[in-house]
mmCIF file of C-alpha atoms and ligand atoms in Angstrom:
data_model
loop_
_atom_site.group_PDB
_atom_site.id
_atom_site.type_symbol
_atom_site.label_atom_id
_atom_site.label_comp_id
_atom_site.label_asym_id
_atom_site.label_seq_id
_atom_site.Cartn_x
_atom_site.Cartn_y
_atom_site.Cartn_z
ATOM 1 C CA MET A 1 231.572 25.844 86.705
ATOM 2 C CA ILE A 2 231.931 27.019 90.251
ATOM 3 C CA GLY A 3 235.556 27.958 90.794
ATOM 4 C CA MET A 4 237.917 27.992 93.786
ATOM 5 C CA GLY A 5 236.532 30.125 96.616
ATOM 6 C CA GLU A 6 233.060 30.240 95.061
ATOM 7 C CA SER A 7 230.093 28.569 96.663
ATOM 8 C CA ARG A 8 227.287 26.445 95.286
ATOM 9 C CA LYS A 9 224.020 28.205 95.942
ATOM 10 C CA GLN A 10 220.442 27.095 96.085
ATOM 11 C CA VAL A 11 218.659 29.247 93.525
ATOM 12 C CA GLY A 12 214.923 29.272 92.842
ATOM 13 C CA VAL A 13 213.750 30.327 89.379
ATOM 14 C CA LEU A 14 210.124 31.369 88.925
ATOM 15 C CA GLY A 15 209.094 31.361 85.265
ATOM 16 C CA LEU A 16 210.475 29.101 82.541
ATOM 17 C CA GLY A 17 209.607 31.043 79.423
ATOM 18 C CA ARG A 18 212.340 31.676 76.867
ATOM 19 C CA MET A 19 214.275 33.889 79.282
ATOM 20 C CA GLY A 20 213.575 32.072 82.559
ATOM 21 C CA ALA A 21 214.692 28.762 81.019
ATOM 22 C CA ALA A 22 217.913 30.404 79.781
ATOM 23 C CA LEU A 23 218.598 31.819 83.269
ATOM 24 C CA ALA A 24 217.974 28.462 84.948
ATOM 25 C CA GLY A 25 220.143 26.719 82.314
ATOM 26 C CA ALA A 26 223.078 29.089 82.918
ATOM 27 C CA LEU A 27 222.803 28.575 86.693
ATOM 28 C CA LEU A 28 222.827 24.789 86.247
ATOM 29 C CA GLU A 29 225.768 25.076 83.861
ATOM 30 C CA ALA A 30 227.652 26.996 86.554
ATOM 31 C CA GLY A 31 227.005 24.184 89.029
ATOM 32 C CA HIS A 32 224.336 25.769 91.224
ATOM 33 C CA ASP A 33 221.513 23.856 92.861
ATOM 34 C CA VAL A 34 218.477 25.056 90.901
ATOM 35 C CA VAL A 35 214.843 24.600 91.812
ATOM 36 C CA VAL A 36 212.344 25.774 89.203
ATOM 37 C CA TRP A 37 208.647 26.577 89.090
ATOM 38 C CA ASN A 38 206.517 27.345 86.069
ATOM 39 C CA ARG A 39 202.744 27.670 85.587
ATOM 40 C CA SER A 40 203.060 25.030 82.852
ATOM 41 C CA PRO A 41 205.330 22.451 84.537
ATOM 42 C CA LEU A 42 205.974 20.491 81.313
ATOM 43 C CA LYS A 43 208.332 23.265 80.196
ATOM 44 C CA ALA A 44 210.717 22.244 82.986
ATOM 45 C CA GLY A 45 211.524 18.912 81.269
ATOM 46 C CA PRO A 46 214.839 19.816 79.588
ATOM 47 C CA LEU A 47 216.053 21.545 82.783
ATOM 48 C CA LEU A 48 215.142 18.540 84.953
ATOM 49 C CA ASP A 49 217.233 16.402 82.584
ATOM 50 C CA ARG A 50 220.147 18.750 83.337
ATOM 51 C CA GLY A 51 219.768 18.406 87.108
ATOM 52 C CA ALA A 52 217.162 21.011 88.148
ATOM 53 C CA ARG A 53 214.467 20.118 90.656
ATOM 54 C CA LEU A 54 210.810 20.926 89.978
ATOM 55 C CA ALA A 55 208.850 22.752 92.662
ATOM 56 C CA ALA A 56 205.119 22.081 92.795
ATOM 57 C CA THR A 57 204.370 25.614 93.998
ATOM 58 C CA PRO A 58 206.060 29.041 93.892
ATOM 59 C CA GLU A 59 206.382 28.770 97.674
ATOM 60 C CA GLU A 60 208.400 25.570 97.379
ATOM 61 C CA ALA A 61 210.826 27.189 94.890
ATOM 62 C CA ALA A 62 211.062 30.204 97.187
ATOM 63 C CA SER A 63 212.573 28.202 100.005
ATOM 64 C CA ALA A 64 215.895 28.593 98.092
ATOM 65 C CA GLU A 65 218.547 31.050 99.369
ATOM 66 C CA VAL A 66 217.797 33.411 96.506
ATOM 67 C CA VAL A 67 214.872 33.504 94.087
ATOM 68 C CA ILE A 68 214.972 34.865 90.554
ATOM 69 C CA SER A 69 211.635 35.768 89.032
ATOM 70 C CA CYS A 70 211.226 36.135 85.259
ATOM 71 C CA LEU A 71 207.597 36.123 84.173
ATOM 72 C CA SER A 72 205.984 37.881 81.231
ATOM 73 C CA THR A 73 204.568 40.898 83.104
ATOM 74 C CA TYR A 74 204.207 42.365 86.591
ATOM 75 C CA ASP A 75 200.484 41.550 86.499
ATOM 76 C CA ALA A 76 201.301 37.886 85.900
ATOM 77 C CA GLN A 77 204.002 38.024 88.557
ATOM 78 C CA ARG A 78 202.032 39.652 91.414
ATOM 79 C CA PRO A 79 200.082 36.563 92.631
ATOM 80 C CA VAL A 80 203.110 34.320 92.061
ATOM 81 C CA LEU A 81 205.328 36.486 94.282
ATOM 82 C CA ALA A 82 202.600 36.823 96.901
ATOM 83 C CA ALA A 83 202.392 33.012 97.055
ATOM 84 C CA ALA A 84 206.165 32.559 96.994
ATOM 85 C CA SER A 85 207.234 35.037 99.683
ATOM 86 C CA PRO A 86 211.002 34.445 99.219
ATOM 87 C CA LYS A 87 213.827 35.559 101.532
ATOM 88 C CA VAL A 88 215.840 37.286 98.805
ATOM 89 C CA LEU A 89 214.146 38.236 95.544
ATOM 90 C CA VAL A 90 215.849 39.206 92.279
ATOM 91 C CA ASN A 91 213.099 40.376 89.966
ATOM 92 C CA LEU A 92 214.049 40.190 86.274
ATOM 93 C CA THR A 93 210.546 40.685 84.870
ATOM 94 C CA SER A 94 210.328 43.731 82.574
ATOM 95 C CA GLY A 95 208.135 46.599 83.719
ATOM 96 C CA THR A 96 207.964 50.303 84.443
ATOM 97 C CA PRO A 97 209.935 52.117 87.168
ATOM 98 C CA ALA A 98 206.651 52.598 89.083
ATOM 99 C CA GLN A 99 205.920 48.858 88.973
ATOM 100 C CA ALA A 100 209.438 48.059 90.202
ATOM 101 C CA ARG A 101 209.112 50.549 93.070
ATOM 102 C CA GLU A 102 205.716 49.077 93.999
ATOM 103 C CA VAL A 103 207.228 45.579 94.294
ATOM 104 C CA ALA A 104 210.171 47.027 96.249
ATOM 105 C CA SER A 105 207.714 48.582 98.766
ATOM 106 C CA TRP A 106 205.778 45.339 99.019
ATOM 107 C CA ALA A 107 209.025 43.391 99.538
ATOM 108 C CA SER A 108 210.170 45.820 102.215
ATOM 109 C CA ALA A 109 206.837 45.462 104.060
ATOM 110 C CA GLU A 110 207.177 41.652 103.848
ATOM 111 C CA GLY A 111 210.793 41.693 105.090
ATOM 112 C CA ILE A 112 212.078 40.419 101.712
ATOM 113 C CA GLU A 113 215.491 41.622 100.515
ATOM 114 C CA TYR A 114 214.832 43.024 97.058
ATOM 115 C CA VAL A 115 216.945 43.534 93.959
ATOM 116 C CA ASP A 116 215.359 44.644 90.708
ATOM 117 C CA GLY A 117 217.043 43.906 87.391
ATOM 118 C CA VAL A 118 216.630 44.277 83.657
ATOM 119 C CA ILE A 119 218.242 41.964 81.144
ATOM 120 C CA MET A 120 219.993 43.679 78.242
ATOM 121 C CA ALA A 121 220.363 40.446 76.272
ATOM 122 C CA VAL A 122 218.375 37.793 74.457
ATOM 123 C CA PRO A 123 218.006 34.297 75.979
ATOM 124 C CA GLN A 124 220.742 32.912 73.703
ATOM 125 C CA GLY A 125 223.152 35.509 75.121
ATOM 126 C CA ILE A 126 222.605 34.604 78.798
ATOM 127 C CA GLY A 127 225.805 33.384 80.404
ATOM 128 C CA THR A 128 227.980 34.827 77.609
ATOM 129 C CA PRO A 129 230.162 37.966 77.691
ATOM 130 C CA GLN A 130 227.504 39.682 75.513
ATOM 131 C CA SER A 131 224.981 39.584 78.368
ATOM 132 C CA ARG A 132 224.655 42.572 80.682
ATOM 133 C CA ILE A 133 222.082 42.920 83.462
ATOM 134 C CA LEU A 134 221.343 46.245 85.154
ATOM 135 C CA TYR A 135 220.380 46.116 88.829
ATOM 136 C CA GLY A 136 218.981 48.418 91.499
ATOM 137 C CA GLY A 137 217.506 48.106 94.988
ATOM 138 C CA SER A 138 219.215 46.636 98.048
ATOM 139 C CA ARG A 139 222.973 47.117 97.690
ATOM 140 C CA ALA A 140 223.613 44.589 100.483
ATOM 141 C CA ALA A 141 221.494 41.923 98.758
ATOM 142 C CA PHE A 142 223.132 42.674 95.396
ATOM 143 C CA ASP A 143 226.619 42.363 96.900
ATOM 144 C CA ALA A 144 225.662 39.123 98.631
ATOM 145 C CA GLN A 145 224.326 37.634 95.366
ATOM 146 C CA ARG A 146 226.864 39.182 92.970
ATOM 147 C CA GLU A 147 228.661 35.895 92.392
ATOM 148 C CA VAL A 148 225.538 34.003 91.372
ATOM 149 C CA LEU A 149 224.233 36.936 89.307
ATOM 150 C CA SER A 150 227.556 37.121 87.444
ATOM 151 C CA VAL A 151 226.759 33.701 85.974
ATOM 152 C CA LEU A 152 223.886 35.258 83.999
ATOM 153 C CA GLY A 153 225.759 38.227 82.558
ATOM 154 C CA GLU A 154 227.873 41.199 83.589
ATOM 155 C CA PRO A 155 226.074 42.684 86.622
ATOM 156 C CA VAL A 156 225.906 46.504 86.755
ATOM 157 C CA PHE A 157 224.497 48.119 89.923
ATOM 158 C CA LEU A 158 222.800 51.469 89.242
ATOM 159 C CA GLY A 159 221.752 52.502 92.750
ATOM 160 C CA GLU A 160 219.428 51.786 95.651
ATOM 161 C CA ASP A 161 216.331 53.055 93.828
ATOM 162 C CA ALA A 162 214.614 49.902 92.523
ATOM 163 C CA GLY A 163 213.040 51.922 89.679
ATOM 164 C CA LEU A 164 216.391 52.782 88.055
ATOM 165 C CA PRO A 165 216.884 49.532 86.096
ATOM 166 C CA ALA A 166 213.445 49.786 84.413
ATOM 167 C CA LEU A 167 214.091 53.447 83.614
ATOM 168 C CA HIS A 168 217.391 52.582 81.913
ATOM 169 C CA ASP A 169 215.858 49.529 80.218
ATOM 170 C CA LEU A 170 213.096 51.578 78.573
ATOM 171 C CA ALA A 171 215.496 54.382 77.597
ATOM 172 C CA LEU A 172 217.929 51.914 75.988
ATOM 173 C CA LEU A 173 215.183 49.917 74.291
ATOM 174 C CA GLY A 174 213.800 53.195 72.934
ATOM 175 C CA ILE A 175 217.142 53.743 71.165
ATOM 176 C CA MET A 176 216.991 50.209 69.811
ATOM 177 C CA TRP A 177 213.405 50.468 68.569
ATOM 178 C CA SER A 178 213.848 53.834 66.861
ATOM 179 C CA THR A 179 217.101 52.640 65.250
ATOM 180 C CA MET A 180 215.402 49.499 63.972
ATOM 181 C CA ALA A 181 212.426 51.495 62.683
ATOM 182 C CA GLY A 182 214.837 53.853 60.854
ATOM 183 C CA TYR A 183 216.684 50.876 59.378
ATOM 184 C CA LEU A 184 213.448 49.220 58.214
ATOM 185 C CA HIS A 185 212.318 52.480 56.613
ATOM 186 C CA ALA A 186 215.675 52.702 54.828
ATOM 187 C CA LEU A 187 215.357 49.100 53.569
ATOM 188 C CA ALA A 188 211.833 49.844 52.287
ATOM 189 C CA LEU A 189 213.075 52.986 50.539
ATOM 190 C CA VAL A 190 216.135 51.507 48.819
ATOM 191 C CA GLY A 191 214.051 48.390 48.107
ATOM 192 C CA THR A 192 211.821 50.464 45.822
ATOM 193 C CA GLU A 193 214.867 50.686 43.515
ATOM 194 C CA GLY A 194 215.753 47.013 43.877
ATOM 195 C CA VAL A 195 218.589 47.510 46.382
ATOM 196 C CA THR A 196 218.679 44.417 48.598
ATOM 197 C CA PRO A 197 219.254 44.273 52.373
ATOM 198 C CA SER A 198 222.518 42.417 51.809
ATOM 199 C CA THR A 199 223.859 45.257 49.657
ATOM 200 C CA PHE A 200 222.584 48.048 51.870
ATOM 201 C CA THR A 201 223.289 46.653 55.361
ATOM 202 C CA PRO A 202 227.106 47.045 55.337
ATOM 203 C CA MET A 203 226.623 50.733 54.434
ATOM 204 C CA ALA A 204 224.040 51.113 57.212
ATOM 205 C CA LEU A 205 226.446 49.545 59.700
ATOM 206 C CA SER A 206 229.350 51.868 58.947
ATOM 207 C CA TRP A 207 226.949 54.839 58.956
ATOM 208 C CA LEU A 208 225.558 53.792 62.359
ATOM 209 C CA SER A 209 229.090 53.625 63.705
ATOM 210 C CA ALA A 210 229.691 57.220 62.480
ATOM 211 C CA VAL A 211 226.353 58.332 63.963
ATOM 212 C CA SER A 212 227.144 56.749 67.331
ATOM 213 C CA GLY A 213 230.272 58.924 67.394
ATOM 214 C CA PHE A 214 227.999 61.994 67.629
ATOM 215 C CA LEU A 215 226.311 60.851 70.836
ATOM 216 C CA PRO A 216 228.895 62.062 73.386
ATOM 217 C CA GLY A 217 228.840 65.566 71.865
ATOM 218 C CA ILE A 218 225.027 65.650 71.841
ATOM 219 C CA GLY A 219 225.034 64.475 75.451
ATOM 220 C CA GLU A 220 227.447 67.250 76.449
ATOM 221 C CA GLN A 221 225.248 69.872 74.768
ATOM 222 C CA VAL A 222 222.164 68.529 76.539
ATOM 223 C CA ALA A 223 224.017 68.651 79.861
ATOM 224 C CA SER A 224 225.252 72.220 79.334
ATOM 225 C CA GLY A 225 222.209 73.615 77.490
ATOM 226 C CA ASP A 226 224.634 75.248 75.027
ATOM 227 C CA TYR A 227 223.333 74.350 71.568
ATOM 228 C CA ALA A 228 225.724 76.456 69.471
ATOM 229 C CA THR A 229 226.996 74.608 66.394
ATOM 230 C CA ASP A 230 229.440 75.113 63.568
ATOM 231 C CA VAL A 231 228.755 71.618 62.221
ATOM 232 C CA SER A 232 225.106 71.184 61.285
ATOM 233 C CA ALA A 233 222.108 73.308 62.273
ATOM 234 C CA LEU A 234 218.654 71.961 63.017
ATOM 235 C CA ASP A 235 216.951 73.788 60.115
ATOM 236 C CA ILE A 236 218.978 72.006 57.433
ATOM 237 C CA ASN A 237 218.299 68.670 59.149
ATOM 238 C CA ALA A 238 214.573 69.456 59.248
ATOM 239 C CA ALA A 239 214.744 70.306 55.531
ATOM 240 C CA GLY A 240 216.552 67.004 54.874
ATOM 241 C CA LEU A 241 213.820 65.133 56.715
ATOM 242 C CA GLY A 242 211.324 66.889 54.429
ATOM 243 C CA LEU A 243 213.203 65.443 51.437
ATOM 244 C CA LEU A 244 213.077 61.965 52.973
ATOM 245 C CA VAL A 245 209.319 62.212 53.600
ATOM 246 C CA GLU A 246 208.737 63.562 50.069
ATOM 247 C CA THR A 247 210.854 60.831 48.423
ATOM 248 C CA SER A 248 209.194 58.106 50.505
ATOM 249 C CA ARG A 249 205.775 59.383 49.430
ATOM 250 C CA GLU A 250 206.875 59.529 45.783
ATOM 251 C CA ARG A 251 208.125 55.936 46.002
ATOM 252 C CA GLY A 252 204.750 54.857 47.421
ATOM 253 C CA ILE A 253 205.997 53.690 50.829
ATOM 254 C CA GLY A 254 204.776 54.741 54.292
ATOM 255 C CA THR A 255 206.127 57.896 55.891
ATOM 256 C CA SER A 256 205.278 57.228 59.572
ATOM 257 C CA VAL A 257 208.896 56.857 60.702
ATOM 258 C CA PRO A 258 210.451 60.011 59.163
ATOM 259 C CA SER A 259 207.217 62.035 59.567
ATOM 260 C CA ALA A 260 207.282 61.536 63.345
ATOM 261 C CA VAL A 261 210.853 62.861 63.539
ATOM 262 C CA LYS A 262 210.117 65.658 61.037
ATOM 263 C CA GLU A 263 207.144 66.812 63.093
ATOM 264 C CA LEU A 264 209.385 67.012 66.165
ATOM 265 C CA PHE A 265 212.233 68.818 64.365
ATOM 266 C CA ASP A 266 209.763 71.270 62.733
ATOM 267 C CA ARG A 267 208.328 72.133 66.149
ATOM 268 C CA ALA A 268 211.830 72.785 67.496
ATOM 269 C CA VAL A 269 212.604 75.035 64.501
ATOM 270 C CA ALA A 270 209.313 76.908 65.058
ATOM 271 C CA ALA A 271 210.301 77.371 68.709
ATOM 272 C CA GLY A 272 213.444 79.206 67.585
ATOM 273 C CA HIS A 273 216.051 76.422 67.475
ATOM 274 C CA GLY A 274 216.632 76.497 63.691
ATOM 275 C CA SER A 275 220.217 77.726 63.985
ATOM 276 C CA HIS A 276 220.981 75.471 66.965
ATOM 277 C CA ALA A 277 222.418 71.964 66.978
ATOM 278 C CA ILE A 278 220.168 68.869 66.834
ATOM 279 C CA ALA A 279 220.658 68.497 70.602
ATOM 280 C CA SER A 280 218.245 71.438 71.047
ATOM 281 C CA VAL A 281 215.340 69.156 70.031
ATOM 282 C CA ILE A 282 215.389 67.890 73.613
ATOM 283 C CA GLU A 283 213.739 71.169 74.636
ATOM 284 C CA GLU A 284 210.684 70.161 72.565
ATOM 285 C CA ILE A 285 210.721 66.591 73.875
ATOM 286 C CA ARG A 286 210.815 67.887 77.431
HETATM 287 N N1 LIG B 301 213.083 37.072 75.573
HETATM 288 C C1 LIG B 301 213.901 38.117 75.585
HETATM 289 O O1 LIG B 301 214.685 38.359 74.639
HETATM 290 C C2 LIG B 301 213.932 39.035 76.775
HETATM 291 C C3 LIG B 301 214.979 39.974 76.896
HETATM 292 C C4 LIG B 301 215.031 40.810 78.020
HETATM 293 C C5 LIG B 301 214.029 40.742 78.964
HETATM 294 N N2 LIG B 301 213.007 39.826 78.815
HETATM 295 C C6 LIG B 301 211.947 39.826 79.813
HETATM 296 O O2 LIG B 301 211.877 38.560 80.465
HETATM 297 C C7 LIG B 301 210.516 38.309 80.846
HETATM 298 C C8 LIG B 301 210.111 36.931 80.333
HETATM 299 O O3 LIG B 301 210.233 36.950 78.909
HETATM 300 P P1 LIG B 301 210.213 35.601 78.058
HETATM 301 O O4 LIG B 301 210.836 35.933 76.733
HETATM 302 O O5 LIG B 301 210.745 34.478 78.869
HETATM 303 O O6 LIG B 301 208.641 35.414 77.851
HETATM 304 P P2 LIG B 301 207.848 34.066 77.513
HETATM 305 O O7 LIG B 301 208.712 33.103 76.780
HETATM 306 O O8 LIG B 301 206.571 34.506 76.877
HETATM 307 O O9 LIG B 301 207.534 33.436 78.945
HETATM 308 C C9 LIG B 301 206.611 34.033 79.801
HETATM 309 C C10 LIG B 301 206.663 33.390 81.157
HETATM 310 O O10 LIG B 301 205.659 34.008 81.999
HETATM 311 C C11 LIG B 301 204.783 32.986 82.487
HETATM 312 N N3 LIG B 301 203.445 33.535 82.663
HETATM 313 C C12 LIG B 301 202.755 34.329 81.815
HETATM 314 N N4 LIG B 301 201.551 34.649 82.336
HETATM 315 C C13 LIG B 301 201.495 34.035 83.550
HETATM 316 C C14 LIG B 301 200.522 34.005 84.574
HETATM 317 N N5 LIG B 301 199.373 34.668 84.469
HETATM 318 N N6 LIG B 301 200.800 33.304 85.694
HETATM 319 C C15 LIG B 301 201.989 32.633 85.805
HETATM 320 N N7 LIG B 301 202.949 32.632 84.881
HETATM 321 C C16 LIG B 301 202.707 33.336 83.757
HETATM 322 C C17 LIG B 301 204.832 31.901 81.438
HETATM 323 O O11 LIG B 301 204.348 30.710 81.978
HETATM 324 P P3 LIG B 301 203.803 29.538 80.999
HETATM 325 O O12 LIG B 301 205.024 28.837 80.490
HETATM 326 O O13 LIG B 301 202.938 28.727 81.872
HETATM 327 O O14 LIG B 301 203.034 30.226 79.889
HETATM 328 C C18 LIG B 301 206.322 31.885 81.145
HETATM 329 O O15 LIG B 301 207.040 31.257 82.182
HETATM 330 C C19 LIG B 301 209.647 39.430 80.246
HETATM 331 O O16 LIG B 301 209.356 40.392 81.232
HETATM 332 C C20 LIG B 301 210.569 39.996 79.171
HETATM 333 O O17 LIG B 301 210.303 41.359 78.869
HETATM 334 C C21 LIG B 301 212.947 38.970 77.764
#
């Protein structure tokens, strides 16, 4: 609920999909005055029961002090924003840095204060300490809306470039997707010998925690360009990946996940990085 010294705000929410509905719900929970719009108005029902008002058009929702947009894609969002023309826009639709910068330019031309954001949480996490949202764009607008944005999750401001949140979003999601793909490959592999996910997962979790401990060192090597190692050279890791691909093939499962990494590591070895640390693979990626 709104605490001492905090103010009740009029907030417009465009888009009531899984995420938009969670955002609107958290704002209502915090005591804000929420006006919602969705292409399919029936989805607003549960929010109206909790005190939200339904706008008939995006423009009507955009008369609020601040408007949060959360639609499926930028293509879906473009005509909605053009119709809405809000005063202050917080755009939480996922997209590319270029798409975010394009909306920022449009907003600037229209005299709209613009903050771009990416949600590093699932709808069920919105409004909990597990939710973090990365922002970029107008610092003044972010500062002015910080209180209301804090209701949704921990707000982190990355800078005045509106493309920065999408850049970070895609980079972080890339870590998530490759980790999940590696985990699924591991489950398929151990599954060929009858090892169940419930047996294997605790081992995977403690291993992931050890692996995450390597990241700061890898980051430092990437920053310095000094790939010397007395721990583990790239060539033995590339050879290990060969064993994983071979064993996967023998067990009759797909090899797409380890083969993609092996191909990359092999190229880095061929380029002369065999005795360097794994961090040197970035030279091939670049
Ligand atoms: N769900 C997550 O875990 C999560 C996490 C982080 C970020 N996000 C991002 O949040 C955004 C929304 O995701 P979501 O999970 O809420 O998706 P969703 O449940 O599929 O909802 C999509 C929303 O977009 C609207 N929409 C789609 N096409 C439209 C069009 N042509 N014109 C007008 N409205 C249109 C839908 O309206 P209708 O109801 O009328 O179909 C609905 O409100 C996405 O950019 C997503 O990447 C989601």
